[in-house]
Coordinates of N, CA and C in Angstrom, one line a residue:
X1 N 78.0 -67.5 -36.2 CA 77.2 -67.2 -37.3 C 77.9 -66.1 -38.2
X2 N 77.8 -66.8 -39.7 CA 78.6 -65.4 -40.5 C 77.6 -65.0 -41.4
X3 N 77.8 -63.3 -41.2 CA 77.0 -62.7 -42.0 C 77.7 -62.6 -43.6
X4 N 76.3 -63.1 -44.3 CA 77.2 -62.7 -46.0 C 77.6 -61.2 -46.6
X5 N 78.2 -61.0 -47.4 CA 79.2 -59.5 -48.0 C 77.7 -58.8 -48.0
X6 N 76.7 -59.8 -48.8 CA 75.5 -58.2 -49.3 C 74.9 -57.9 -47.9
X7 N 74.3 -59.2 -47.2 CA 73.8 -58.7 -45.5 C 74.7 -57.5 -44.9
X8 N 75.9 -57.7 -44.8 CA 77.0 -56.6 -44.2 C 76.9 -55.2 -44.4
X9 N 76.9 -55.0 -46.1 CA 76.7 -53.8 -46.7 C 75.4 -53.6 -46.5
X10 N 74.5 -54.1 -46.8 CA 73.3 -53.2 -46.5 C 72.7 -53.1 -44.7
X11 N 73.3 -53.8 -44.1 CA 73.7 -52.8 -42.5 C 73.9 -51.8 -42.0
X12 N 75.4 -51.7 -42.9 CA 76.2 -50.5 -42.8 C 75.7 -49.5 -43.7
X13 N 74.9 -49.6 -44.8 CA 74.5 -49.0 -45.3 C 73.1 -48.3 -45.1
X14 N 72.4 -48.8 -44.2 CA 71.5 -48.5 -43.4 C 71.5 -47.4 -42.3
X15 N 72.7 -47.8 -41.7 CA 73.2 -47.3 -40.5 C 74.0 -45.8 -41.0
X16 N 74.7 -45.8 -42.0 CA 74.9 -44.6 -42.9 C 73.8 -43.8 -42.4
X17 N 73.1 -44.0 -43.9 CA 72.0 -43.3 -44.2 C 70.9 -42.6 -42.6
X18 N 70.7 -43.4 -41.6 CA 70.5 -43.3 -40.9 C 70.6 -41.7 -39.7
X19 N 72.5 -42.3 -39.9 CA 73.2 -41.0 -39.0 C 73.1 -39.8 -39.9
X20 N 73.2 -40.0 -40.7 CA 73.4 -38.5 -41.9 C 72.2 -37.7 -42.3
X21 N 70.8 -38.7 -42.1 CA 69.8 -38.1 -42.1 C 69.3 -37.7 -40.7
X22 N 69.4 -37.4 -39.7 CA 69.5 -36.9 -37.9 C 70.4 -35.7 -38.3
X23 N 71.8 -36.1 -38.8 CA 72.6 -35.3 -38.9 C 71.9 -33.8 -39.5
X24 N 71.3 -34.2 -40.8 CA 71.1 -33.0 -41.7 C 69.6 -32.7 -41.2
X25 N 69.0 -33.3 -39.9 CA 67.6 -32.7 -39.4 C 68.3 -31.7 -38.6
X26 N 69.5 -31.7 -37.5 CA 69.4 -31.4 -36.5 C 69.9 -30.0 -37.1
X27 N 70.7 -29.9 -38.3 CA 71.6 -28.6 -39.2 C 70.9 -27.9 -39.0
X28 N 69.6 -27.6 -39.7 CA 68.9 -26.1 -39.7 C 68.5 -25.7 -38.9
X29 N 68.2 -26.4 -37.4 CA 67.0 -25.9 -36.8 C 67.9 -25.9 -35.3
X30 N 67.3 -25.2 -34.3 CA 67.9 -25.3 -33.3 C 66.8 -25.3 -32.4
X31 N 66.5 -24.4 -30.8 CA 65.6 -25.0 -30.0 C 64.8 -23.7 -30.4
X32 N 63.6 -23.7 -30.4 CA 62.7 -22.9 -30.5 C 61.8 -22.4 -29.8
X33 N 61.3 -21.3 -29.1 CA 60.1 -21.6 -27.9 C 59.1 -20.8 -28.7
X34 N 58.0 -22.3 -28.1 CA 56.8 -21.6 -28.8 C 55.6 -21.5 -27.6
X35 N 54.8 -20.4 -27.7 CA 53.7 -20.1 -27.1 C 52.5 -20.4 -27.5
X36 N 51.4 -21.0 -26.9 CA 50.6 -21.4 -27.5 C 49.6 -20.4 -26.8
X37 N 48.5 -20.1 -28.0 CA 47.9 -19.2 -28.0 C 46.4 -19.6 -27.8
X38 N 45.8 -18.9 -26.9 CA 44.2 -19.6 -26.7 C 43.6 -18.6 -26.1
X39 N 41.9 -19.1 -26.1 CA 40.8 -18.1 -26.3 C 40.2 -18.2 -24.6
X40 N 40.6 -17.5 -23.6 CA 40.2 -17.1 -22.6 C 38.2 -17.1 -22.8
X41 N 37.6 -17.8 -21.8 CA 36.0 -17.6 -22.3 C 35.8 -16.1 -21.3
X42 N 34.6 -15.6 -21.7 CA 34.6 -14.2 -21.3 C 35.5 -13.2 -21.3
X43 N 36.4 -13.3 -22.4 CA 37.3 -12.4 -22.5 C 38.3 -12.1 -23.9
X44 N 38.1 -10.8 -24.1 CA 38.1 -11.0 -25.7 C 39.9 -11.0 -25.8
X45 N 40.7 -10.8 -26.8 CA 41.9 -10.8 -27.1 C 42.8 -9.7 -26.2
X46 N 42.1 -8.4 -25.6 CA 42.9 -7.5 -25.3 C 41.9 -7.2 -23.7
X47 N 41.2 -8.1 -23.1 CA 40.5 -7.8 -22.3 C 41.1 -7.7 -20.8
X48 N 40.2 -7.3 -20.1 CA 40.7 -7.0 -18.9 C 41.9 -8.0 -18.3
X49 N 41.7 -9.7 -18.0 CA 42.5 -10.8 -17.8 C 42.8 -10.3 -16.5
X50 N 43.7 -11.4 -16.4 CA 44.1 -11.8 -14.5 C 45.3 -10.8 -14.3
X51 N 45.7 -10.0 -13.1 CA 47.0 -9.3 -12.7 C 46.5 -7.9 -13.0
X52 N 47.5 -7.5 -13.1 CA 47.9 -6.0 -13.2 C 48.0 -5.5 -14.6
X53 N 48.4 -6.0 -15.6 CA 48.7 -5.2 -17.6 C 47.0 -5.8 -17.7
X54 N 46.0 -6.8 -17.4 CA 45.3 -6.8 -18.1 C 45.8 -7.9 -19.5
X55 N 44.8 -8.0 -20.4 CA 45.3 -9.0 -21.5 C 45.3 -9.8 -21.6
X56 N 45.5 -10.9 -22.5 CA 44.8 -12.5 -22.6 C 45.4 -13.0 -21.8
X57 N 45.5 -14.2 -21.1 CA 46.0 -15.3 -20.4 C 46.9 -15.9 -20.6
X58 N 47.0 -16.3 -22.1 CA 48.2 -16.9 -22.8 C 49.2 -15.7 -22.8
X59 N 49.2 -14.7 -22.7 CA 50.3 -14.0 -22.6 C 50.7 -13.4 -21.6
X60 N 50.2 -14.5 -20.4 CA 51.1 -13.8 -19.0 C 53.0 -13.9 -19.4
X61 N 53.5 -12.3 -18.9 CA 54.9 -12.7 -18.9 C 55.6 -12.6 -20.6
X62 N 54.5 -12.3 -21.1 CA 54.8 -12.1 -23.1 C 55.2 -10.7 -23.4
X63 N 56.7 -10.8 -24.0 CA 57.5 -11.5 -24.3 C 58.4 -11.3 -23.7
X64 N 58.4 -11.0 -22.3 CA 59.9 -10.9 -21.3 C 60.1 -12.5 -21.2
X65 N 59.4 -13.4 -20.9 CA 59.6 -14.5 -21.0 C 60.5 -15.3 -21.7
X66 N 60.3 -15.1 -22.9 CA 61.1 -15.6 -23.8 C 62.2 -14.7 -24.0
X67 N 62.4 -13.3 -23.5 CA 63.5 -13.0 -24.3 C 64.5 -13.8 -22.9
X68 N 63.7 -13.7 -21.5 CA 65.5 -14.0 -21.0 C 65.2 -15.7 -21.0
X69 N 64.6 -16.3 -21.2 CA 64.8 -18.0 -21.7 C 66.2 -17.6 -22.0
X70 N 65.6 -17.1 -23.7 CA 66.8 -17.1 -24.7 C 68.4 -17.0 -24.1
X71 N 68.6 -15.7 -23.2 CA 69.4 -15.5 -22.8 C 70.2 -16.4 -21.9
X72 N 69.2 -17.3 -20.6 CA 69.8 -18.3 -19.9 C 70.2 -19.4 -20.5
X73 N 69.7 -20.1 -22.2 CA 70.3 -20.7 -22.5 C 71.1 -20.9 -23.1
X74 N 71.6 -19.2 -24.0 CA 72.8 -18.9 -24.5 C 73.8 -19.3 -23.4
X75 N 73.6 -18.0 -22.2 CA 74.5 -18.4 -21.4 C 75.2 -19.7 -20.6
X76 N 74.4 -20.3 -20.3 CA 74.5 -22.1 -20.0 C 74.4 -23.2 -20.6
X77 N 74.5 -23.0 -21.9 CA 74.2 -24.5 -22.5 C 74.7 -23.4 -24.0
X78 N 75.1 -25.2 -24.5 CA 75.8 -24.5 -26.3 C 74.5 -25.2 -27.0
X79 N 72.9 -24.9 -26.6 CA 72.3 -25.5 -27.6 C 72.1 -24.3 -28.2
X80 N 71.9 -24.4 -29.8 CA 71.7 -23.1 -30.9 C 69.7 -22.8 -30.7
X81 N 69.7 -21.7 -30.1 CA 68.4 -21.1 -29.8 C 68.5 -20.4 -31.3
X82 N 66.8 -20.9 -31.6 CA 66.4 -20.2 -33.2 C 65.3 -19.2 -32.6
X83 N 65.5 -17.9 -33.4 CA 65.1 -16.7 -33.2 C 64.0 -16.6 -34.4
X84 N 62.7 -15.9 -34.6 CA 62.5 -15.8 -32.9 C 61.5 -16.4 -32.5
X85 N 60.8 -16.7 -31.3 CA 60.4 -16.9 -31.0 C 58.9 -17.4 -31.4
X86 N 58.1 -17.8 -31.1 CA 56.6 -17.7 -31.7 C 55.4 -18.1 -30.9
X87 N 54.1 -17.6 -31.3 CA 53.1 -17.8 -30.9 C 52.1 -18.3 -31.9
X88 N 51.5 -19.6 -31.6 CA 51.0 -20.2 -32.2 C 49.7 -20.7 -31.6
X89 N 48.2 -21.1 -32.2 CA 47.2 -21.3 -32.3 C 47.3 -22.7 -32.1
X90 N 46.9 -23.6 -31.5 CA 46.3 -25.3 -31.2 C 46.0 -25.7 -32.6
X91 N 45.4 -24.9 -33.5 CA 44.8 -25.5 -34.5 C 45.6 -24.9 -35.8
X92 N 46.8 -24.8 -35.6 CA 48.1 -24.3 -36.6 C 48.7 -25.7 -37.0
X93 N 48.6 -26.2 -38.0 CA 49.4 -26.9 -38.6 C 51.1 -26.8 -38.5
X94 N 51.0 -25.7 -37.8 CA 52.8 -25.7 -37.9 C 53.3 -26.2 -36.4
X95 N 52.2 -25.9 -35.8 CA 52.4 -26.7 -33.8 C 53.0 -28.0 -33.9
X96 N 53.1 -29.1 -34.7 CA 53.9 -30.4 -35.3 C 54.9 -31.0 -35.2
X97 N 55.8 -29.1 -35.7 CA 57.2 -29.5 -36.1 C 57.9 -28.8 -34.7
X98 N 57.0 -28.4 -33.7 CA 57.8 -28.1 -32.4 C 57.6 -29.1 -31.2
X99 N 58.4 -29.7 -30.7 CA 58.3 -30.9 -29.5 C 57.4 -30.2 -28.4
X100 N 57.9 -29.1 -27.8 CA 57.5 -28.6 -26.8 C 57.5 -27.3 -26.9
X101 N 56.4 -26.8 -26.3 CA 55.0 -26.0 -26.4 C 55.0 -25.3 -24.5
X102 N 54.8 -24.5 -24.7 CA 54.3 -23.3 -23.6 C 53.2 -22.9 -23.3

């Protein structure tokens, strides 16, 4: 079976466009860690919570957590870690543009 000249080109031209737009997603952004932030019931924002510091739930381990993430993955892996970090709400429209969530 032969493909015709315009079939060919718009393939390859597909397949372009394709790699170059991946290409220019993956440029600005690198891995991100985000914390997801939530409302403990019986317990206000700075309240007593589980352990020893006291304090919401979502922030067991905040922000030692993330700083040595960051660190193990500089050290072991060449993925570009974007700074800094964040904590975000369930009901944040920006929770979307991160894959994976904490």
């Amino acid at each position: 079976m032969v493909m015709s000249r315009c079939t060919q080109t718009v393939i390859v031209t597909l397949f372009l466009v394709l790699c170059g737009t991946e290409a220019m997603a993956q440029a600005d952004y690198g891995f991100r860690f985000v914390r997801v932030r939530f409302e403990t019931p019986g317990m206000s924002e700075r309240g007593r919570g589980w352990g020893r510091g006291g304090g919401a739930m979502w922030a067991h381990d905040y922000p030692v957590a993330e700083q040595n993430f960051y660190i193990a993955l500089e050290r072991t892996t060449s993925i570009h870690v974007e700074e800094p970090y964040l904590v975000l709400d369930l009901m944040d429209p920006a929770i979307f543009e991160h894959p994976i969530l904490y």
